[in-house]
PDB file of C-alpha atoms in Angstrom:
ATOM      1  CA  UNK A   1      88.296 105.453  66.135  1.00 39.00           C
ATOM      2  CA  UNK A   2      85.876 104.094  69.028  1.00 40.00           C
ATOM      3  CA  UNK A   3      88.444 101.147  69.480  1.00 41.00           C
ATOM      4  CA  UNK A   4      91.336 103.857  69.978  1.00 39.00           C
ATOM      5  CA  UNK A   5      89.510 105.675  72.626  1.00 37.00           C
ATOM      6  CA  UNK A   6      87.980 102.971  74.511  1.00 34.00           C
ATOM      7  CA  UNK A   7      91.279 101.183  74.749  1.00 35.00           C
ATOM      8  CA  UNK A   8      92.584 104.427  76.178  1.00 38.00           C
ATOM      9  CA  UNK A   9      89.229 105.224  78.361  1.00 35.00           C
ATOM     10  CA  UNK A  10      90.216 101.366  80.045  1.00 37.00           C
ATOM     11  CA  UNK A  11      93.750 102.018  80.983  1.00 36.00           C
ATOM     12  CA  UNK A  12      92.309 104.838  82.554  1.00 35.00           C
ATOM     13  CA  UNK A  13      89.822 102.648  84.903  1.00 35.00           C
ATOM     14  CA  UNK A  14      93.007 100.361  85.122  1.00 39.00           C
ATOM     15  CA  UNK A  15      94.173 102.624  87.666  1.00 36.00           C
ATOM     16  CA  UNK A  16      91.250 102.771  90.002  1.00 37.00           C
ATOM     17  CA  UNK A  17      92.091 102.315  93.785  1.00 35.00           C
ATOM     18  CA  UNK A  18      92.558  99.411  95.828  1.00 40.00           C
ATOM     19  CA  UNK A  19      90.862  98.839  99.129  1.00 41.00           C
ATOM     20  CA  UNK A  20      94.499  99.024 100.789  1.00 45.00           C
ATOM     21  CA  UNK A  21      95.392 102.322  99.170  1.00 43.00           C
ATOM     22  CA  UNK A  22      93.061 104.439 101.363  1.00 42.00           C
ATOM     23  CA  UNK A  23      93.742 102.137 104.371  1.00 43.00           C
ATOM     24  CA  UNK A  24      94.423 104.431 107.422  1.00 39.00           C
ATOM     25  CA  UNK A  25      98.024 103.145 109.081  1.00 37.00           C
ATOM     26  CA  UNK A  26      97.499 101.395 112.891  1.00 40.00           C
ATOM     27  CA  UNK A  27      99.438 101.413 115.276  1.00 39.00           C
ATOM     28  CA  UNK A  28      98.985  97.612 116.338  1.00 40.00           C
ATOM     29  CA  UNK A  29     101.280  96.848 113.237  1.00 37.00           C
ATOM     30  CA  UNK A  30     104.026  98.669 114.034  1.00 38.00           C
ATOM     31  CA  UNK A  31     105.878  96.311 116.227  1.00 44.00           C
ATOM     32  CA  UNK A  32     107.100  98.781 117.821  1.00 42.00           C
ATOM     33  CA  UNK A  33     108.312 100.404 114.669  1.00 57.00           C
ATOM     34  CA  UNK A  34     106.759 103.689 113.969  1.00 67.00           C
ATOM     35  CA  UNK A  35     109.144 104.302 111.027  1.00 75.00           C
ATOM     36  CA  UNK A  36     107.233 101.627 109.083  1.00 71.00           C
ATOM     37  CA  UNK A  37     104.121 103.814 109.446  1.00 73.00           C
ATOM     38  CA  UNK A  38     105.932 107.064 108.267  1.00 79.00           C
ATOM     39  CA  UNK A  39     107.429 105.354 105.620  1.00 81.00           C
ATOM     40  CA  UNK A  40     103.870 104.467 104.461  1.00 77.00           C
ATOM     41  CA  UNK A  41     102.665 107.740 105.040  1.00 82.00           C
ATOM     42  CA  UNK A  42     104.914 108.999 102.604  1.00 88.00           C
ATOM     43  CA  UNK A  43     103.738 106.506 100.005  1.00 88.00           C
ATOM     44  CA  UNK A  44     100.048 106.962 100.752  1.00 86.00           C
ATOM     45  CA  UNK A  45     101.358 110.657 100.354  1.00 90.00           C
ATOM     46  CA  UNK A  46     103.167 110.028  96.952  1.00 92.00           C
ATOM     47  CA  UNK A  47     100.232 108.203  95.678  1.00 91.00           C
ATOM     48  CA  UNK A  48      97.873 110.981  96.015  1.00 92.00           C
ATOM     49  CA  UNK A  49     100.175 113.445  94.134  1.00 94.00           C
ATOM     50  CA  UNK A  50     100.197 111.163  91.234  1.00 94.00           C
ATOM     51  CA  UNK A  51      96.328 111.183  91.301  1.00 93.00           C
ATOM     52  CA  UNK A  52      96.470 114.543  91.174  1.00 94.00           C
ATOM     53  CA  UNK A  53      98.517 114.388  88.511  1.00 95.00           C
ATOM     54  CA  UNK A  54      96.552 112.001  86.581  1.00 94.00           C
ATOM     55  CA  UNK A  55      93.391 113.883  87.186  1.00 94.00           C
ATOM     56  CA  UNK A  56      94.777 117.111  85.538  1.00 96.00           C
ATOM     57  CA  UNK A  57      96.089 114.355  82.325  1.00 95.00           C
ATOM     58  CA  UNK A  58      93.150 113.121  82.149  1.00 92.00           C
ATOM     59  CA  UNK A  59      91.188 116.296  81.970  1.00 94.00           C
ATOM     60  CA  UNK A  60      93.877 117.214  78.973  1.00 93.00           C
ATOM     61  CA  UNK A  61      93.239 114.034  77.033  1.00 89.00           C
ATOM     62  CA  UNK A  62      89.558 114.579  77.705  1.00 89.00           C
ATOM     63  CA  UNK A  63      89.623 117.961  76.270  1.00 90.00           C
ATOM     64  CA  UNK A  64      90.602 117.188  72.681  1.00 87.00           C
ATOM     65  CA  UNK A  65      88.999 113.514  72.517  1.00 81.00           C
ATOM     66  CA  UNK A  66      86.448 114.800  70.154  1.00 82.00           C
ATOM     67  CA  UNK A  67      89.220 116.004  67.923  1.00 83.00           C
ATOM     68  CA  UNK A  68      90.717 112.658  67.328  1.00 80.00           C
ATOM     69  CA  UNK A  69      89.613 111.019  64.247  1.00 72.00           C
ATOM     70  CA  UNK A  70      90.562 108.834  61.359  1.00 69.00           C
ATOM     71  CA  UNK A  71      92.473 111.373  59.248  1.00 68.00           C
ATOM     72  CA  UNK A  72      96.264 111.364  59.489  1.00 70.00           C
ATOM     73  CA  UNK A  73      96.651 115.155  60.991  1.00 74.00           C
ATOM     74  CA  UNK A  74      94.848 114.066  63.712  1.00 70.00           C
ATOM     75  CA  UNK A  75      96.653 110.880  64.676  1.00 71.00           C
ATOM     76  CA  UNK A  76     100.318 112.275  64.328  1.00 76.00           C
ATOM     77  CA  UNK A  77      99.521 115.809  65.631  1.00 84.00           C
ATOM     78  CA  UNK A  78     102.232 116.496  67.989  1.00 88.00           C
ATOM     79  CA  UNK A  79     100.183 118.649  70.512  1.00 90.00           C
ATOM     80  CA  UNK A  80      97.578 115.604  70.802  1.00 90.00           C
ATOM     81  CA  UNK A  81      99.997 112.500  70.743  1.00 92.00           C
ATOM     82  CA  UNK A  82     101.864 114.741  73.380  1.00 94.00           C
ATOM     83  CA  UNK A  83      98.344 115.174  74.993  1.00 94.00           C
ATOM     84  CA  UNK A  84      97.785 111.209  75.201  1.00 93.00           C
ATOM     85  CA  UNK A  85     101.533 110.403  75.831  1.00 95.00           C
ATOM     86  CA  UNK A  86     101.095 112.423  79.487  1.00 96.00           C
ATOM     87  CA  UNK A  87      98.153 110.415  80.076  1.00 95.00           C
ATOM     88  CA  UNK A  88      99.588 107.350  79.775  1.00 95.00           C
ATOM     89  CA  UNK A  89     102.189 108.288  81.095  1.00 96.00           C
ATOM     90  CA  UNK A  90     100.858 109.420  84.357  1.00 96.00           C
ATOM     91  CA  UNK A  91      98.653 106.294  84.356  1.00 95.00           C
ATOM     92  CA  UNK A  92     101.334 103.706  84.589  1.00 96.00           C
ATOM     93  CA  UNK A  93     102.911 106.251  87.066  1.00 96.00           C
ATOM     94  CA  UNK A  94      99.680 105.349  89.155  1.00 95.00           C
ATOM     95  CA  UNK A  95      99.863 102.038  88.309  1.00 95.00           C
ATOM     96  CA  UNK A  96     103.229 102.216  90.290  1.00 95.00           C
ATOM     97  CA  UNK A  97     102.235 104.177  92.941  1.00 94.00           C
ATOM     98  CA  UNK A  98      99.947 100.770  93.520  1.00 91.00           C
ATOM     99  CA  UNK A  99     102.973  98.678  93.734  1.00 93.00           C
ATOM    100  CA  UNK A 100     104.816 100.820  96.183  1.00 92.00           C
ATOM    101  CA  UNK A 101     101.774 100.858  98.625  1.00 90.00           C
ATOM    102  CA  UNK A 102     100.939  97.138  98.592  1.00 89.00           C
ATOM    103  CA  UNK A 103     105.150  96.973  99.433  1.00 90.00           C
ATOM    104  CA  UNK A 104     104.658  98.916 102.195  1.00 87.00           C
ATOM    105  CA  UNK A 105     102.156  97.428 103.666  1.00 83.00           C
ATOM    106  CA  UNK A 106     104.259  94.073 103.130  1.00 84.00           C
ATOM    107  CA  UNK A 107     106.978  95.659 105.280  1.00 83.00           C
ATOM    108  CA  UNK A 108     104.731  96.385 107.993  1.00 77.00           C
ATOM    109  CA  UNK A 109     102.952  93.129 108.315  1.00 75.00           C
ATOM    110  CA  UNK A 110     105.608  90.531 106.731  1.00 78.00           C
ATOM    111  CA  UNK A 111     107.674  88.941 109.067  1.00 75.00           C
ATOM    112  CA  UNK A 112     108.552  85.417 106.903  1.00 78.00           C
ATOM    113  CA  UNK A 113     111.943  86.376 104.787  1.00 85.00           C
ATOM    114  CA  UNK A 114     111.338  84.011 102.041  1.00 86.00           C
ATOM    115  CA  UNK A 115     107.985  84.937 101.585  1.00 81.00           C
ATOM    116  CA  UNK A 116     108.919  88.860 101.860  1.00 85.00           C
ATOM    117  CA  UNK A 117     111.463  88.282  99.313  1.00 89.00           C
ATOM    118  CA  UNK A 118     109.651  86.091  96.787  1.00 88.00           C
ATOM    119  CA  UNK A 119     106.199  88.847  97.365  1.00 88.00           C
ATOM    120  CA  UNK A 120     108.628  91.936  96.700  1.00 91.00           C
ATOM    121  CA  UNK A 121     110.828  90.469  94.166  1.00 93.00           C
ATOM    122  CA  UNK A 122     107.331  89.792  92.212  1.00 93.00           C
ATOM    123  CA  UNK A 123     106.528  93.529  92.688  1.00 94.00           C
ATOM    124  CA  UNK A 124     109.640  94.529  91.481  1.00 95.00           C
ATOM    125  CA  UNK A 125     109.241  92.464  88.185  1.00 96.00           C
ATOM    126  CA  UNK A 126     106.034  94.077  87.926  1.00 96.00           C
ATOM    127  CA  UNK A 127     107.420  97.886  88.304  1.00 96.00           C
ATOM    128  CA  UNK A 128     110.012  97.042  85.083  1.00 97.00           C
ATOM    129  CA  UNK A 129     107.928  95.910  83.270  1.00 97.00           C
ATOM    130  CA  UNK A 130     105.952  99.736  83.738  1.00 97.00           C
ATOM    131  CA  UNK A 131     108.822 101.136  83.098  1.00 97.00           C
ATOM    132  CA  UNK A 132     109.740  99.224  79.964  1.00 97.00           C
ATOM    133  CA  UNK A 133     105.777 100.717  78.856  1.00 97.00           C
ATOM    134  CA  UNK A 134     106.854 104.136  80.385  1.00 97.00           C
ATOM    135  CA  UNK A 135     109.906 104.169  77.668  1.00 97.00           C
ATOM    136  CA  UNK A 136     107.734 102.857  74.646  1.00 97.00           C
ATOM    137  CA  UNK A 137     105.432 106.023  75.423  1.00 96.00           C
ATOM    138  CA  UNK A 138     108.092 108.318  75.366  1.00 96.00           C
ATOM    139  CA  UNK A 139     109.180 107.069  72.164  1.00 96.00           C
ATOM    140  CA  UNK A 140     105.969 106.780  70.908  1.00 94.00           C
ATOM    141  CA  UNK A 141     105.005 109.433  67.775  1.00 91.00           C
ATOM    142  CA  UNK A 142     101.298 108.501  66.529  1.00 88.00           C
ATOM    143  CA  UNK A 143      97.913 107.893  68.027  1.00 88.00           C
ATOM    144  CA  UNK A 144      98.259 104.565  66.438  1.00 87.00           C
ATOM    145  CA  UNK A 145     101.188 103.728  67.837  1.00 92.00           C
ATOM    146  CA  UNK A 146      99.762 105.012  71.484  1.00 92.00           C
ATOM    147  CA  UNK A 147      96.707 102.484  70.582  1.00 87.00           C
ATOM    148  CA  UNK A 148      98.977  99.311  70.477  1.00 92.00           C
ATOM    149  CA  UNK A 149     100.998 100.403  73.596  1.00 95.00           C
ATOM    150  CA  UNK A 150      97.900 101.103  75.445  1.00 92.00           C
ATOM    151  CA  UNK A 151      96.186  97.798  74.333  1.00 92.00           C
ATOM    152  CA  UNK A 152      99.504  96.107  75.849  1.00 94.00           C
ATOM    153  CA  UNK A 153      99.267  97.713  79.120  1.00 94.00           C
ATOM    154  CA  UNK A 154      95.546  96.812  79.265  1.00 92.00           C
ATOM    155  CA  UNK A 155      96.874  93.304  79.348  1.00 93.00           C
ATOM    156  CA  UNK A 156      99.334  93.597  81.420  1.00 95.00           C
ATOM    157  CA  UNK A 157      97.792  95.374  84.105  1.00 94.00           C
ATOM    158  CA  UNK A 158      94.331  93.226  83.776  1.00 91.00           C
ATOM    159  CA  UNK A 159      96.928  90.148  84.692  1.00 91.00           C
ATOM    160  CA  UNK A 160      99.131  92.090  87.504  1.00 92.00           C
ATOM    161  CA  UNK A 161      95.696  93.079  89.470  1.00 88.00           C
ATOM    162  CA  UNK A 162      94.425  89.482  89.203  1.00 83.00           C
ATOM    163  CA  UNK A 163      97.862  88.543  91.016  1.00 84.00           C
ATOM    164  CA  UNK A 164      97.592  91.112  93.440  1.00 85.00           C
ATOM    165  CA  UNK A 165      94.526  89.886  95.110  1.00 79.00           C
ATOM    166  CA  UNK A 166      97.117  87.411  96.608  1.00 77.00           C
ATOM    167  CA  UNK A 167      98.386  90.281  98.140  1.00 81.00           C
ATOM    168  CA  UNK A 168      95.336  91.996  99.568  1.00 78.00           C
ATOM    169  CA  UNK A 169      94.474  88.702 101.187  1.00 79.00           C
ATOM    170  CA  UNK A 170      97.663  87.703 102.761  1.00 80.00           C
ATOM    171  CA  UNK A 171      97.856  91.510 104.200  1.00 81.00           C
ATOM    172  CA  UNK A 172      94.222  91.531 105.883  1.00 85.00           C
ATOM    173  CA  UNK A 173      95.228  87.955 107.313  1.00 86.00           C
ATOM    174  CA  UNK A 174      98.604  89.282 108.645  1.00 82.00           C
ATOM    175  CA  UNK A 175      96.767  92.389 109.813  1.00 83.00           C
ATOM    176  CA  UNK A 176      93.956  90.422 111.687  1.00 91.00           C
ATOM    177  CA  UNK A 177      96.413  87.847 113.038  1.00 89.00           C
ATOM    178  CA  UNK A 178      98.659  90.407 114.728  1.00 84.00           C
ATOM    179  CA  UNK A 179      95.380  92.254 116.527  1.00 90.00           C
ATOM    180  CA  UNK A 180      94.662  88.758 117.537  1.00 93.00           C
ATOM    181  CA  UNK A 181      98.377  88.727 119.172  1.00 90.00           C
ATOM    182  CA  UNK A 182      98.165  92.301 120.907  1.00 90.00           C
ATOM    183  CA  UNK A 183      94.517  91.436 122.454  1.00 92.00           C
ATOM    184  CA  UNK A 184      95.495  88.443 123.596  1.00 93.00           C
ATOM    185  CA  UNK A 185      98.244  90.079 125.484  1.00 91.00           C
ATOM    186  CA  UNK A 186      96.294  92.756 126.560  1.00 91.00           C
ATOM    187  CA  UNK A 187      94.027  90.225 128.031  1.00 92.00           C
ATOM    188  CA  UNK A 188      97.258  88.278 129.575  1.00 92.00           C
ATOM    189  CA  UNK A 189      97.906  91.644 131.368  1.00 90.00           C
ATOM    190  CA  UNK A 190      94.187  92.382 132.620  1.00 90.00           C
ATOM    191  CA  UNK A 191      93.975  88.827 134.225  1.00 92.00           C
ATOM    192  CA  UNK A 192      97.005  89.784 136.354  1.00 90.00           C
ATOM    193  CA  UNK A 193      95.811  92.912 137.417  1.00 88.00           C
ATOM    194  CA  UNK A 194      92.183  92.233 138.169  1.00 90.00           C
ATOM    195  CA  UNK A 195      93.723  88.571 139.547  1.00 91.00           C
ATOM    196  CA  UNK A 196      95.328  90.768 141.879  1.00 89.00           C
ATOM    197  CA  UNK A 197      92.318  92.232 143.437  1.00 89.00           C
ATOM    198  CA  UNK A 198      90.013  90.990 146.379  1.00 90.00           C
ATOM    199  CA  UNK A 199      88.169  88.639 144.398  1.00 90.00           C
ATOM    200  CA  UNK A 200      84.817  88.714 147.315  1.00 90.00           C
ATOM    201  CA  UNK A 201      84.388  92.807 145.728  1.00 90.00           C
ATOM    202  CA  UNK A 202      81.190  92.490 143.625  1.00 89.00           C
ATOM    203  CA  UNK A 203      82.977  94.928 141.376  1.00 88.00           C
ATOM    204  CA  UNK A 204      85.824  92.743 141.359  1.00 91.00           C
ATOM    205  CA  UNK A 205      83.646  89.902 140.161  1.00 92.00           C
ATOM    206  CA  UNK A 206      81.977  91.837 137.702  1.00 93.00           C
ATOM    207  CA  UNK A 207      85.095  92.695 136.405  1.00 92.00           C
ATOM    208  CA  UNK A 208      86.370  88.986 135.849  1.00 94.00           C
ATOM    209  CA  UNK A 209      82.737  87.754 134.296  1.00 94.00           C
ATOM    210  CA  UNK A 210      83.733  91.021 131.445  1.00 94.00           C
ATOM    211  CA  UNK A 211      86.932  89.716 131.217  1.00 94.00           C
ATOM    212  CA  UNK A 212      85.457  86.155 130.702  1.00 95.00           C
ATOM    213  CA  UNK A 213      83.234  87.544 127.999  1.00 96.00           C
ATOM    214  CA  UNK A 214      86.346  89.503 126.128  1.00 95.00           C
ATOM    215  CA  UNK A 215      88.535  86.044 126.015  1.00 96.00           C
ATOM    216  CA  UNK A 216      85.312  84.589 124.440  1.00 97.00           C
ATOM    217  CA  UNK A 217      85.621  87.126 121.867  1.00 96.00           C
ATOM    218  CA  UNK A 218      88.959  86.276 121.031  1.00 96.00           C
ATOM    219  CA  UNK A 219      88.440  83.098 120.706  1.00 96.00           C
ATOM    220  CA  UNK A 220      85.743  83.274 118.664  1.00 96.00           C
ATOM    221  CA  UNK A 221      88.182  86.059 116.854  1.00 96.00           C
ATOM    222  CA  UNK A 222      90.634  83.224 116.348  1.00 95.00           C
ATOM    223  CA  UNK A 223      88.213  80.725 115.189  1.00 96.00           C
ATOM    224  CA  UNK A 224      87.245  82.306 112.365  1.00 95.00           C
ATOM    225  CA  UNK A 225      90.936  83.628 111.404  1.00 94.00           C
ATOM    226  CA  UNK A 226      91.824  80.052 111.788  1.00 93.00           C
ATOM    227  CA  UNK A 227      89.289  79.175 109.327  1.00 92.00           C
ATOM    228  CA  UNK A 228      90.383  82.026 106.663  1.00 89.00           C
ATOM    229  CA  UNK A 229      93.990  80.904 107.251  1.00 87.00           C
ATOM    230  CA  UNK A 230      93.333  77.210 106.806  1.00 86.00           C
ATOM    231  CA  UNK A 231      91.087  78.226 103.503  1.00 84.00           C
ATOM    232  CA  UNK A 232      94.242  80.682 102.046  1.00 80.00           C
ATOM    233  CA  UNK A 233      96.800  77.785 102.918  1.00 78.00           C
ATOM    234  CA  UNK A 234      94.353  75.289 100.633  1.00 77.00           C
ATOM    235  CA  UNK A 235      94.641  77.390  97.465  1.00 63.00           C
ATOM    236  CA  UNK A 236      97.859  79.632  97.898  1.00 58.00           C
ATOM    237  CA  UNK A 237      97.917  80.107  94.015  1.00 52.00           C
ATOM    238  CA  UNK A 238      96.620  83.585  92.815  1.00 49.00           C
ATOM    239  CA  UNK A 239      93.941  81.808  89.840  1.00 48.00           C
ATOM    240  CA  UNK A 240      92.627  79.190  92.136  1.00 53.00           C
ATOM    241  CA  UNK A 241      92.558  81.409  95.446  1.00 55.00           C
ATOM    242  CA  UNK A 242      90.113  83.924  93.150  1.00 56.00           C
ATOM    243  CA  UNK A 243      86.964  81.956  94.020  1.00 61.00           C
ATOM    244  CA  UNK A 244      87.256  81.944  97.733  1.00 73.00           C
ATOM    245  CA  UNK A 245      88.071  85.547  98.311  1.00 76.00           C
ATOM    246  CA  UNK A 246      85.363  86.432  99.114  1.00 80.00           C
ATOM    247  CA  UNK A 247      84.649  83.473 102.153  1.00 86.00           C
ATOM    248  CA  UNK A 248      88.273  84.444 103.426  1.00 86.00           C
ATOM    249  CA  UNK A 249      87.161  88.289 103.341  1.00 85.00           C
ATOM    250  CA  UNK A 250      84.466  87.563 104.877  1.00 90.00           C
ATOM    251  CA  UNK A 251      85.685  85.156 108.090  1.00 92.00           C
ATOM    252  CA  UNK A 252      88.645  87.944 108.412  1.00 91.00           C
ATOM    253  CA  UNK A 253      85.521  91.055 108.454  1.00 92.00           C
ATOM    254  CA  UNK A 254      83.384  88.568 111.091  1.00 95.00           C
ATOM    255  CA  UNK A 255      86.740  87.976 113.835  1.00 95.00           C
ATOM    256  CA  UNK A 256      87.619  91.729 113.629  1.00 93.00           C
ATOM    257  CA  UNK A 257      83.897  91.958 114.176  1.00 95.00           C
ATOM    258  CA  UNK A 258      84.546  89.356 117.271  1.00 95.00           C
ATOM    259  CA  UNK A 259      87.842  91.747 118.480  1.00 94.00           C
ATOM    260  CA  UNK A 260      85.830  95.143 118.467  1.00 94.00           C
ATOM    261  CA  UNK A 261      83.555  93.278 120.989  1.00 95.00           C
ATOM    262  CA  UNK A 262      86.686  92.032 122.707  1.00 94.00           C
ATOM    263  CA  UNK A 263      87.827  95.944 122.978  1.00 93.00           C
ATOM    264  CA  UNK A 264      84.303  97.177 123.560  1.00 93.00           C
ATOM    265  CA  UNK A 265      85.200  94.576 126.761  1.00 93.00           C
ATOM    266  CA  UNK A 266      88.273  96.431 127.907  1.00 91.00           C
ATOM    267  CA  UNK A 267      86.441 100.073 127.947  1.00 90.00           C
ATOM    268  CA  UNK A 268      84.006  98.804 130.265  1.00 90.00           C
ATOM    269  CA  UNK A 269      86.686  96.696 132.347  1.00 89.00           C
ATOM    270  CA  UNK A 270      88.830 100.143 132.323  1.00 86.00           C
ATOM    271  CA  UNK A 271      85.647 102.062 133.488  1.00 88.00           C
ATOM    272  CA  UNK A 272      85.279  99.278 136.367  1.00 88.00           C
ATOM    273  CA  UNK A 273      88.995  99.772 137.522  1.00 87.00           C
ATOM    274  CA  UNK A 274      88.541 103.267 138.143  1.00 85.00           C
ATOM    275  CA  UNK A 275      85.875 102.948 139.658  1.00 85.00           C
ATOM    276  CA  UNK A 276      87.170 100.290 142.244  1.00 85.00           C
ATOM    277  CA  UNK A 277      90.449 101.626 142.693  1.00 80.00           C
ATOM    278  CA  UNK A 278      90.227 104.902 141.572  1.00 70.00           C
ATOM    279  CA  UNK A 279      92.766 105.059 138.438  1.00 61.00           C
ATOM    280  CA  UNK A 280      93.316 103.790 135.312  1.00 56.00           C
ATOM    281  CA  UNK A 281      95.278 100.353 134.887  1.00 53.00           C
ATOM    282  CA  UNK A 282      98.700 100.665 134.288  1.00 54.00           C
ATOM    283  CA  UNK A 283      99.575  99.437 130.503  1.00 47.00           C
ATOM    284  CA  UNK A 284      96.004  99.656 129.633  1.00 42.00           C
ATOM    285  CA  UNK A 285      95.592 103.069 127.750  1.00 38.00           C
ATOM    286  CA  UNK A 286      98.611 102.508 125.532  1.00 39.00           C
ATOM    287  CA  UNK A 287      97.253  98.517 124.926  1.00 43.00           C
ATOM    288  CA  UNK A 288      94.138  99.651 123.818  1.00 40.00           C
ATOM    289  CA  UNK A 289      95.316 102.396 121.105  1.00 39.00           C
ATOM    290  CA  UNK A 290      97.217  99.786 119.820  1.00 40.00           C
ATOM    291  CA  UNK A 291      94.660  97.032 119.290  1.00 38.00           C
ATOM    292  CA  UNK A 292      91.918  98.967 117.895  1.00 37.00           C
TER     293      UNK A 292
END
């Protein structure tokens, strides 16, 4: 009996979030394309439903758990194998829910076809195969039965999140490298502005040594994306790339560190501007809500 219920109690945990499900949408990977981040807004939305959802299944399942012992009544009792078939039911639906957000982050941030179609075709592999489980529930009509289905989606799901750290890695490097892109430019435009300006004004001056110090930043930003790309392009396969995810988190977490310096830059160059001239600088406001 323990067996039965910790096999279930796991698939339960199998569902627990990703650090990209909560991820708040930006606006620097929109390319211009602000029906990418609506369309993930409705995931993120879709996803938390199904939590819901699962919560209230779980709370069901946990209600009679003490009831479910080795005699026969209780394993084929329709009320409880109904009882554990919404559970499991609404955990694979979670399980999916996972898919569809990692796929819509891939639409926002994955501009290589071939690599958008292999990455999605994967998901979508993934997804029938949860479906294929969703129909062996249904059809399910003992506890025992339940137990072997759930043991099987243990599996499968234990694999499927081991593959989708591929996923989480290639995102945050796609997401970084894109900031990268828009700060640069930002810092393309500055140069021409502040260029622009009588460069014997102390403010003026003052102004170039910040913008000096912000295209340090990025490069230092760069560096160390350079380094987390170069380290993801060395073991691109999901069992081998498992034992330097954390060095490739961590170079991607120290340039964003390097770019929020590099934008800490720009509020005290835009601060400067307005001073000296008395107004904002054109482009600069809408450049900076997109990089941060």
């Amino acid at each position: 009996m323990k067996k039965i219920l910790a096999i279930m109690v796991l698939v339960l945990f199998l569902g627990s979030s990703l650090p990209l499900i909560e991820a708040r949408p930006t606006q620097s990977l929109t390319r211009t394309m602000p029906e990418l981040v609506q369309e993930h807004n409705i995931v993120k939305e879709k996803y938390q439903e199904t939590k819901t959802e699962w919560e209230t299944a779980r709370n069901s399942y946990m209600a009679i758990k003490p009831t479910l012992t080795n005699n026969q009544n209780s394993l084929t009792s329709s009320s409880n194998v109904n009882i554990v078939k919404n559970f499991l039911t609404r955990t694979l639906e979670r399980m999916e829910r996972h898919l569809e957000i990692i796929e819509s982050w891939l639409n926002r941030v994955i501009t290589d076809k071939e690599q958008y179609k292999e990455l999605t075709e994967e998901l979508d592999s993934y997804k029938e195969q949860i479906n294929k489980y969703k129909e062996d529930v249904a059809n399910a009509n003992t506890i025992q039965e339940l137990r072997e289905i759930s043991s099987e989606i243990k599996e499968f799901w234990k694999d499927v999140r081991e593959k989708l750290k591929k996923y989480t890695e290639i995102i945050l490097i796609e997401k970084v490298g894109d900031a990268i892109e828009r700060t640069e430019a930002l810092s393309e435009k500055l140069h021409k502005k502040i260029d622009s300006l009588d460069q014997n004004n102390k403010q003026v001056s003052e102004m170039q040594d910040i913008l000096s110090e912000m295209d340090e930043n990025i490069g230092f930003a760069k560096e160390k994306y350079n380094d987390a790309l170069d380290l993801y392009n060395q073991e691109q396969n999901a069992i081998s790339l498992v034992g330097n995810l954390d060095n490739i988190r961590n170079l991607l977490k120290e340039a964003r560190e390097y770019l929020g310096e590099a934008h800490r830059n720009v509020s005290v160059l835009v601060k400067l501007y307005r001073e000296y001239l008395g107004e904002f600088p054109t482009l600069t406001a809408t450049q900076i809500t997109q990089t941060n």
